[in-house]
Amino acid sequence: MSHQHDLSGEIDRYAYTNGLAKNSPTTKIFFALSSLIISGSSPTPIIPIIIFIINTILLLSIAKIPAKFYFHLLEYPTLAVILSVLIIALFFGFGETIAQISLPWFTWSIYQNGITMAITTFFRVEGAITCTFFLVLTTSMTDLFVTLRKIKIPKVVIELSLLIYRYIFVFMEVSSKMNTAQSLRLGHSSAMRRIRSLALLAGNLFIRTLEQGERTFTAMSARGYDGNIMLLEELPSPKKSAIIAIVLFDVVFAVVIFLLLYFGVV
Amino acid sequence: MLFRLENLVHQYSDGTIALDNVSLSFETGDRIALLGTNGSGKTTLLNHLNGILKPTSGQIYYQDQPLKYDSKSLLQLRRRVGFVFQDPNDQLFAPTVKQDVAFGPLNLGQPPEQVKKVVDDALETVGMLEFKEKPPHFLSLGQKKRVALAGVLAMEPEVIIMDEPTSNLDPRATSDILHLLLRLNKEKRITLLLATHDVDMVPLFANKLYILSKGKLVSEGAPKDLFSDAELIRKVNLRAPRLTHLFEVLKKEDNLPIDEKLPLTIGEARKEILQLLGTTKSEK
């Protein structure tokens, strides 16, 4: 639990301090989203691998995210992807088989194109993951909120996420303190007690959120809150050259994908 | 009169009478300490001054105008009477320091260009400008308190109300906040009203002291007068500053010739001691 806490806190810290933090969030969002789509729709592993490499280089050398942290972060989704891809490799596909195992009640076949599909899927997802990592590690939530506002996402959604984002950290601290207090009084000394303690903590946390909500509302009213959270919009505007570069980058990949599909190479 | 409270009563919905017939008034430029134990009604009283709570009975006047509770009048009042809450986590809700400080001025409808300037000025004043782009959860408690104060300063208030401004702060942060408040009082003539139970802090900033006990205003006056009245201070479960207590003991138990008005601060104590030494020397 405390480990996860560290991880999300770290991501947040890098989002504010990385080498690309001062660049236009619009550019970064555009890059991340478009390469995510390309990576996800590529019929061959090559394109996602290129995107994976590009994102990794950008994050490590320009954004200056420590390699150790970055690869550690990659471990979790990769583990999940490997598990799902194994299922695809072993149970999907048709046509040419590479192995057949006769079991008393059915014949289990492993197909060549099942393996291919598993490999493609693996790289597609890995490529896509680096795109989202690019976004979360280089763009702070604050910049995201302001950008979302610019592209006319409903206010309620943004205001809710803004408050949630802020108070996640407050309540993470509260719950970790309560957790420590419980374990100091032996609340975690057996499995049953641990479950009981967790239930108490969760219940208590709910009440705390209610109280906090009330106090925050009072404090906001004291500064003239009228049901409308206004933000100071002060973001670097996207560089035209950067946007054009990303568009060209995307177009090249899109053309490659189109040609591959059109000529039936894969 | 800047603020005048007349026979203020506040009863919470559970029946508790939190304020019982409180009347008081103060002037622009005053530095007021509101002293009382936990649960004495300090926070309830403060919450009335910028319209967060409405009195059950009684009347509040700001610059001789009775407070009105429609949203427009409240906005007017809240611009002039800034409130810094005890727990900065209640107040700092925005994702970055800058956005939080900008919240008040934006609510007042100031144009973005002006808001940016006001935000920078306020952060500069409290010495937090370099943290402008940081989210509040990166800051220490003392830093959060200063940002919360900046959020109020950015609205350019005439009065600043702070609930327990120094609770849980280390000595350095405590003295930083106090000096900052004194500077604001001196340079911008901002009236200060601080609720506290830190008696040692009171003589360092206040020129006027109110003592609240069980919802009643039991005494008011200059800190020097009130703290010299040991009887009263004990009755309301408070204590005098440590130094004052020492001099009280020296006077009572050891019969040293100490002035009726006991010293409250180190400076005053020093003078008193030098005087005492002087007299003993001359007696020899």
mmCIF file of C-alpha atoms in Angstrom, chain B:
data_model
loop_
_atom_site.group_PDB
_atom_site.id
_atom_site.type_symbol
_atom_site.label_atom_id
_atom_site.label_comp_id
_atom_site.label_asym_id
_atom_site.label_seq_id
_atom_site.Cartn_x
_atom_site.Cartn_y
_atom_site.Cartn_z
ATOM 1 C CA MET B 1 -15.728 51.912 14.397
ATOM 2 C CA LEU B 2 -14.539 49.265 11.962
ATOM 3 C CA PHE B 3 -16.405 46.372 13.545
ATOM 4 C CA ARG B 4 -19.098 46.537 16.167
ATOM 5 C CA LEU B 5 -20.839 43.488 17.587
ATOM 6 C CA GLU B 6 -23.970 44.068 19.630
ATOM 7 C CA ASN B 7 -25.404 41.412 21.919
ATOM 8 C CA LEU B 8 -24.359 38.629 19.615
ATOM 9 C CA VAL B 9 -25.902 35.247 20.388
ATOM 10 C CA HIS B 10 -25.280 32.093 18.434
ATOM 11 C CA GLN B 11 -27.052 28.858 19.119
ATOM 12 C CA TYR B 12 -26.177 25.787 17.073
ATOM 13 C CA SER B 13 -28.940 23.526 15.843
ATOM 14 C CA ASP B 14 -28.128 20.971 18.563
ATOM 15 C CA GLY B 15 -29.001 23.582 21.176
ATOM 16 C CA THR B 16 -25.466 24.516 22.260
ATOM 17 C CA ILE B 17 -25.152 28.211 22.932
ATOM 18 C CA ALA B 18 -21.755 28.967 21.447
ATOM 19 C CA LEU B 19 -21.888 32.730 21.876
ATOM 20 C CA ASP B 20 -23.769 34.322 24.706
ATOM 21 C CA ASN B 21 -24.505 38.006 24.436
ATOM 22 C CA VAL B 22 -21.131 39.127 23.118
ATOM 23 C CA SER B 23 -20.615 42.829 22.481
ATOM 24 C CA LEU B 24 -17.313 44.247 21.320
ATOM 25 C CA SER B 25 -15.871 46.714 18.865
ATOM 26 C CA PHE B 26 -12.542 47.599 17.322
ATOM 27 C CA GLU B 27 -10.894 50.155 15.071
ATOM 28 C CA THR B 28 -8.926 50.085 11.838
ATOM 29 C CA GLY B 29 -5.281 49.231 12.481
ATOM 30 C CA ASP B 30 -5.908 47.370 15.716
ATOM 31 C CA ARG B 31 -4.037 44.160 16.442
ATOM 32 C CA ILE B 32 -6.439 42.036 18.365
ATOM 33 C CA ALA B 33 -5.951 38.714 20.095
ATOM 34 C CA LEU B 34 -8.973 36.624 20.881
ATOM 35 C CA LEU B 35 -7.944 34.328 23.672
ATOM 36 C CA GLY B 36 -9.867 31.368 25.008
ATOM 37 C CA THR B 37 -9.638 27.661 25.714
ATOM 38 C CA ASN B 38 -10.743 25.047 23.200
ATOM 39 C CA GLY B 39 -14.489 25.241 22.815
ATOM 40 C CA SER B 40 -14.782 28.751 24.220
ATOM 41 C CA GLY B 41 -16.471 30.043 21.067
ATOM 42 C CA LYS B 42 -13.502 31.697 19.365
ATOM 43 C CA THR B 43 -14.033 30.067 15.988
ATOM 44 C CA THR B 44 -17.781 30.648 16.121
ATOM 45 C CA LEU B 45 -17.170 34.313 16.786
ATOM 46 C CA LEU B 46 -14.702 34.595 13.905
ATOM 47 C CA ASN B 47 -17.098 32.843 11.552
ATOM 48 C CA HIS B 48 -19.613 35.619 12.174
ATOM 49 C CA LEU B 49 -17.278 38.368 11.090
ATOM 50 C CA ASN B 50 -17.297 37.519 7.420
ATOM 51 C CA GLY B 51 -20.776 36.145 7.276
ATOM 52 C CA ILE B 52 -20.045 32.419 7.308
ATOM 53 C CA LEU B 53 -22.395 32.144 10.281
ATOM 54 C CA LYS B 54 -25.454 34.240 10.896
ATOM 55 C CA PRO B 55 -26.171 35.340 14.461
ATOM 56 C CA THR B 56 -29.186 33.791 16.166
ATOM 57 C CA SER B 57 -29.808 37.226 17.625
ATOM 58 C CA GLY B 58 -27.851 40.438 17.902
ATOM 59 C CA GLN B 59 -26.339 42.628 15.258
ATOM 60 C CA ILE B 60 -22.966 43.072 13.578
ATOM 61 C CA TYR B 61 -21.883 46.387 12.060
ATOM 62 C CA TYR B 62 -19.033 46.789 9.636
ATOM 63 C CA GLN B 63 -18.048 50.436 9.210
ATOM 64 C CA ASP B 64 -21.310 51.287 10.921
ATOM 65 C CA GLN B 65 -23.387 49.390 8.358
ATOM 66 C CA PRO B 66 -25.272 46.321 9.578
ATOM 67 C CA LEU B 67 -24.146 43.116 7.831
ATOM 68 C CA LYS B 68 -26.466 41.888 5.107
ATOM 69 C CA TYR B 69 -26.538 38.284 4.051
ATOM 70 C CA ASP B 70 -27.500 38.393 0.379
ATOM 71 C CA SER B 71 -24.794 37.046 -1.901
ATOM 72 C CA LYS B 72 -23.790 40.427 -3.272
ATOM 73 C CA SER B 73 -23.293 42.030 0.133
ATOM 74 C CA LEU B 74 -21.455 38.931 1.338
ATOM 75 C CA LEU B 75 -19.050 39.117 -1.587
ATOM 76 C CA GLN B 76 -18.403 42.775 -0.757
ATOM 77 C CA LEU B 77 -17.782 41.931 2.894
ATOM 78 C CA ARG B 78 -15.553 38.957 2.129
ATOM 79 C CA ARG B 79 -13.373 41.010 -0.121
ATOM 80 C CA ARG B 80 -12.669 43.353 2.768
ATOM 81 C CA VAL B 81 -12.544 40.803 5.563
ATOM 82 C CA GLY B 82 -10.115 38.004 4.754
ATOM 83 C CA PHE B 83 -10.274 34.760 6.666
ATOM 84 C CA VAL B 84 -7.341 32.381 7.031
ATOM 85 C CA PHE B 85 -8.445 29.000 8.306
ATOM 86 C CA GLN B 86 -6.688 26.966 10.952
ATOM 87 C CA ASP B 87 -5.966 23.972 8.742
ATOM 88 C CA PRO B 88 -4.522 25.161 5.435
ATOM 89 C CA ASN B 89 -5.725 21.920 3.833
ATOM 90 C CA ASP B 90 -9.272 23.230 4.243
ATOM 91 C CA GLN B 91 -8.394 26.317 2.315
ATOM 92 C CA LEU B 92 -5.962 25.171 -0.357
ATOM 93 C CA PHE B 93 -8.104 23.280 -2.831
ATOM 94 C CA ALA B 94 -6.581 24.210 -6.169
ATOM 95 C CA PRO B 95 -4.001 22.067 -7.956
ATOM 96 C CA THR B 96 -1.234 24.681 -7.715
ATOM 97 C CA VAL B 97 -0.218 27.492 -5.418
ATOM 98 C CA LYS B 98 -0.773 30.043 -8.172
ATOM 99 C CA GLN B 99 -4.259 28.800 -9.013
ATOM 100 C CA ASP B 100 -5.192 28.835 -5.353
ATOM 101 C CA VAL B 101 -4.070 32.382 -4.739
ATOM 102 C CA ALA B 102 -5.822 33.460 -7.958
ATOM 103 C CA PHE B 103 -9.137 31.991 -6.808
ATOM 104 C CA GLY B 104 -10.236 34.986 -4.708
ATOM 105 C CA PRO B 105 -9.324 37.758 -7.180
ATOM 106 C CA LEU B 106 -10.956 35.809 -10.034
ATOM 107 C CA ASN B 107 -14.124 35.513 -7.989
ATOM 108 C CA LEU B 108 -14.058 39.274 -7.599
ATOM 109 C CA GLY B 109 -14.159 39.483 -11.364
ATOM 110 C CA GLN B 110 -10.738 41.019 -11.870
ATOM 111 C CA PRO B 111 -9.254 40.666 -15.365
ATOM 112 C CA PRO B 112 -6.624 37.888 -15.760
ATOM 113 C CA GLU B 113 -3.725 40.295 -16.351
ATOM 114 C CA GLN B 114 -4.416 42.080 -13.090
ATOM 115 C CA VAL B 115 -4.950 38.786 -11.272
ATOM 116 C CA LYS B 116 -1.526 37.563 -12.365
ATOM 117 C CA LYS B 117 0.084 40.661 -10.913
ATOM 118 C CA VAL B 118 -1.882 40.499 -7.681
ATOM 119 C CA VAL B 119 -0.987 36.813 -7.281
ATOM 120 C CA ASP B 120 2.712 37.500 -7.757
ATOM 121 C CA ASP B 121 2.595 40.404 -5.299
ATOM 122 C CA ALA B 122 0.800 38.372 -2.648
ATOM 123 C CA LEU B 123 3.201 35.433 -3.017
ATOM 124 C CA GLU B 124 6.154 37.800 -2.926
ATOM 125 C CA THR B 125 4.853 39.359 0.297
ATOM 126 C CA VAL B 126 4.636 36.005 2.062
ATOM 127 C CA GLY B 127 7.927 34.839 0.521
ATOM 128 C CA MET B 128 6.447 31.980 -1.495
ATOM 129 C CA LEU B 129 6.885 33.259 -5.041
ATOM 130 C CA GLU B 130 9.318 30.512 -6.005
ATOM 131 C CA PHE B 131 6.665 27.892 -5.166
ATOM 132 C CA LYS B 132 4.132 29.418 -7.526
ATOM 133 C CA GLU B 133 3.784 26.429 -9.830
ATOM 134 C CA LYS B 134 3.963 23.769 -7.119
ATOM 135 C CA PRO B 135 0.967 21.751 -5.963
ATOM 136 C CA PRO B 136 0.079 22.291 -2.279
ATOM 137 C CA HIS B 137 0.926 18.705 -1.328
ATOM 138 C CA PHE B 138 4.611 19.433 -2.012
ATOM 139 C CA LEU B 139 4.696 22.081 0.733
ATOM 140 C CA SER B 140 5.347 21.960 4.465
ATOM 141 C CA LEU B 141 2.696 23.100 6.923
ATOM 142 C CA GLY B 142 4.373 26.463 7.493
ATOM 143 C CA GLN B 143 4.578 27.026 3.745
ATOM 144 C CA LYS B 144 0.935 26.041 3.302
ATOM 145 C CA LYS B 145 -0.056 28.558 5.984
ATOM 146 C CA ARG B 146 1.796 31.275 4.131
ATOM 147 C CA VAL B 147 0.128 30.350 0.857
ATOM 148 C CA ALA B 148 -3.265 30.391 2.576
ATOM 149 C CA LEU B 149 -2.434 33.877 3.833
ATOM 150 C CA ALA B 150 -1.386 34.920 0.328
ATOM 151 C CA GLY B 151 -4.747 33.675 -0.981
ATOM 152 C CA VAL B 152 -6.426 36.124 1.358
ATOM 153 C CA LEU B 153 -3.940 38.961 0.769
ATOM 154 C CA ALA B 154 -4.564 38.747 -2.968
ATOM 155 C CA MET B 155 -8.086 40.021 -2.322
ATOM 156 C CA GLU B 156 -6.574 43.127 -0.724
ATOM 157 C CA PRO B 157 -8.550 42.955 2.500
ATOM 158 C CA GLU B 158 -8.882 45.626 5.179
ATOM 159 C CA VAL B 159 -9.087 43.047 7.954
ATOM 160 C CA ILE B 160 -7.376 39.689 8.253
ATOM 161 C CA ILE B 161 -8.874 37.116 10.559
ATOM 162 C CA MET B 162 -6.782 34.087 11.425
ATOM 163 C CA ASP B 163 -7.855 31.106 13.434
ATOM 164 C CA GLU B 164 -4.877 29.708 15.371
ATOM 165 C CA PRO B 165 -2.285 31.162 12.991
ATOM 166 C CA THR B 166 0.641 29.409 14.662
ATOM 167 C CA SER B 167 -0.796 26.065 15.742
ATOM 168 C CA ASN B 168 1.527 23.145 14.985
ATOM 169 C CA LEU B 169 4.211 25.401 13.547
ATOM 170 C CA ASP B 170 7.839 25.161 14.565
ATOM 171 C CA PRO B 171 9.379 28.182 16.362
ATOM 172 C CA ARG B 172 10.925 29.578 13.203
ATOM 173 C CA ALA B 173 7.715 29.347 11.158
ATOM 174 C CA THR B 174 5.761 30.834 14.076
ATOM 175 C CA SER B 175 8.015 33.851 14.283
ATOM 176 C CA ASP B 176 7.988 34.239 10.461
ATOM 177 C CA ILE B 177 4.186 34.346 10.367
ATOM 178 C CA LEU B 178 4.042 36.811 13.273
ATOM 179 C CA HIS B 179 6.550 39.174 11.717
ATOM 180 C CA LEU B 180 4.747 38.980 8.422
ATOM 181 C CA LEU B 181 1.440 39.873 10.061
ATOM 182 C CA LEU B 182 2.985 42.748 11.977
ATOM 183 C CA ARG B 183 4.510 44.070 8.771
ATOM 184 C CA LEU B 184 1.134 43.947 7.014
ATOM 185 C CA ASN B 185 -0.415 45.779 9.921
ATOM 186 C CA LYS B 186 2.252 48.456 9.856
ATOM 187 C CA GLU B 187 2.686 48.944 6.115
ATOM 188 C CA LYS B 188 -0.817 48.378 4.816
ATOM 189 C CA ARG B 189 -2.737 49.193 7.971
ATOM 190 C CA ILE B 190 -4.487 45.855 7.800
ATOM 191 C CA THR B 191 -6.451 45.218 10.962
ATOM 192 C CA LEU B 192 -5.539 41.888 12.523
ATOM 193 C CA LEU B 193 -7.763 39.624 14.534
ATOM 194 C CA LEU B 194 -6.125 36.412 15.649
ATOM 195 C CA ALA B 195 -7.797 33.704 17.672
ATOM 196 C CA THR B 196 -5.356 31.696 19.716
ATOM 197 C CA HIS B 197 -4.695 29.858 22.926
ATOM 198 C CA ASP B 198 -0.976 30.427 22.671
ATOM 199 C CA VAL B 199 -0.655 32.973 25.468
ATOM 200 C CA ASP B 200 3.065 33.501 24.969
ATOM 201 C CA MET B 201 2.361 34.797 21.488
ATOM 202 C CA VAL B 202 -0.233 37.387 22.512
ATOM 203 C CA PRO B 203 2.034 40.113 23.957
ATOM 204 C CA LEU B 204 4.257 39.883 20.878
ATOM 205 C CA PHE B 205 1.655 41.292 18.561
ATOM 206 C CA ALA B 206 -1.566 42.390 20.205
ATOM 207 C CA ASN B 207 -2.492 45.858 21.377
ATOM 208 C CA LYS B 208 -5.914 44.667 22.378
ATOM 209 C CA LEU B 209 -7.004 41.454 24.011
ATOM 210 C CA TYR B 210 -10.391 39.811 24.326
ATOM 211 C CA ILE B 211 -10.851 36.840 26.595
ATOM 212 C CA LEU B 212 -13.660 34.472 25.773
ATOM 213 C CA SER B 213 -14.872 31.755 28.107
ATOM 214 C CA LYS B 214 -17.818 29.428 27.580
ATOM 215 C CA GLY B 215 -19.254 31.690 24.898
ATOM 216 C CA LYS B 216 -19.074 34.820 27.023
ATOM 217 C CA LEU B 217 -16.743 37.754 26.641
ATOM 218 C CA VAL B 218 -15.246 37.856 30.136
ATOM 219 C CA SER B 219 -12.716 40.590 29.732
ATOM 220 C CA GLU B 220 -11.187 43.054 27.305
ATOM 221 C CA GLY B 221 -8.329 45.495 27.416
ATOM 222 C CA ALA B 222 -4.597 45.861 26.924
ATOM 223 C CA PRO B 223 -2.688 42.568 27.286
ATOM 224 C CA LYS B 224 -0.612 44.080 30.082
ATOM 225 C CA ASP B 225 -3.664 44.856 32.182
ATOM 226 C CA LEU B 226 -5.388 41.540 31.643
ATOM 227 C CA PHE B 227 -2.364 39.318 32.168
ATOM 228 C CA SER B 228 -1.495 41.105 35.407
ATOM 229 C CA ASP B 229 -4.849 39.977 36.765
ATOM 230 C CA ALA B 230 -3.802 36.456 37.759
ATOM 231 C CA GLU B 231 -7.160 35.738 39.349
ATOM 232 C CA LEU B 232 -9.081 36.322 36.139
ATOM 233 C CA ILE B 233 -6.658 34.410 33.948
ATOM 234 C CA ARG B 234 -6.855 31.353 36.167
ATOM 235 C CA LYS B 235 -10.628 31.475 36.387
ATOM 236 C CA VAL B 236 -10.953 31.019 32.625
ATOM 237 C CA ASN B 237 -8.456 28.112 32.563
ATOM 238 C CA LEU B 238 -5.751 30.046 30.778
ATOM 239 C CA ARG B 239 -2.377 31.063 32.018
ATOM 240 C CA ALA B 240 -0.243 34.162 31.761
ATOM 241 C CA PRO B 241 2.893 34.073 29.616
ATOM 242 C CA ARG B 242 5.703 32.122 31.336
ATOM 243 C CA LEU B 243 7.692 35.262 32.001
ATOM 244 C CA THR B 244 4.757 37.037 33.563
ATOM 245 C CA HIS B 245 4.144 34.040 35.757
ATOM 246 C CA LEU B 246 7.758 34.079 36.914
ATOM 247 C CA PHE B 247 7.480 37.716 37.916
ATOM 248 C CA GLU B 248 4.212 37.070 39.667
ATOM 249 C CA VAL B 249 5.897 34.363 41.758
ATOM 250 C CA LEU B 250 8.909 36.595 42.458
ATOM 251 C CA LYS B 251 6.586 39.300 43.617
ATOM 252 C CA LYS B 252 4.246 37.206 45.721
ATOM 253 C CA GLU B 253 6.525 34.538 47.165
ATOM 254 C CA ASP B 254 9.781 36.431 47.355
ATOM 255 C CA ASN B 255 8.325 39.896 47.945
ATOM 256 C CA LEU B 256 10.506 41.536 45.342
ATOM 257 C CA PRO B 257 9.537 45.136 44.611
ATOM 258 C CA ILE B 258 7.940 44.570 41.224
ATOM 259 C CA ASP B 259 5.608 46.952 39.482
ATOM 260 C CA GLU B 260 1.854 46.301 39.581
ATOM 261 C CA LYS B 261 1.896 45.725 35.811
ATOM 262 C CA LEU B 262 3.928 42.598 35.309
ATOM 263 C CA PRO B 263 6.286 42.340 32.323
ATOM 264 C CA LEU B 264 5.008 40.240 29.391
ATOM 265 C CA THR B 265 7.909 40.145 26.978
ATOM 266 C CA ILE B 266 11.617 39.548 27.221
ATOM 267 C CA GLY B 267 12.268 43.245 26.639
ATOM 268 C CA GLU B 268 10.034 44.292 29.494
ATOM 269 C CA ALA B 269 11.389 41.596 31.768
ATOM 270 C CA ARG B 270 14.932 42.699 31.043
ATOM 271 C CA LYS B 271 14.124 46.269 32.000
ATOM 272 C CA GLU B 272 12.440 45.111 35.178
ATOM 273 C CA ILE B 273 15.391 42.902 36.147
ATOM 274 C CA LEU B 274 17.933 45.654 35.470
ATOM 275 C CA GLN B 275 15.861 47.939 37.602
ATOM 276 C CA LEU B 276 15.716 45.387 40.407
ATOM 277 C CA LEU B 277 19.462 44.820 40.225
ATOM 278 C CA GLY B 278 19.993 48.550 40.276
ATOM 279 C CA THR B 279 17.947 48.928 43.441
ATOM 280 C CA THR B 280 19.631 46.015 45.211
ATOM 281 C CA LYS B 281 23.043 47.408 44.285
ATOM 282 C CA SER B 282 22.235 50.833 45.610
ATOM 283 C CA GLU B 283 20.908 49.285 48.792
ATOM 284 C CA LYS B 284 24.267 47.628 49.495
#
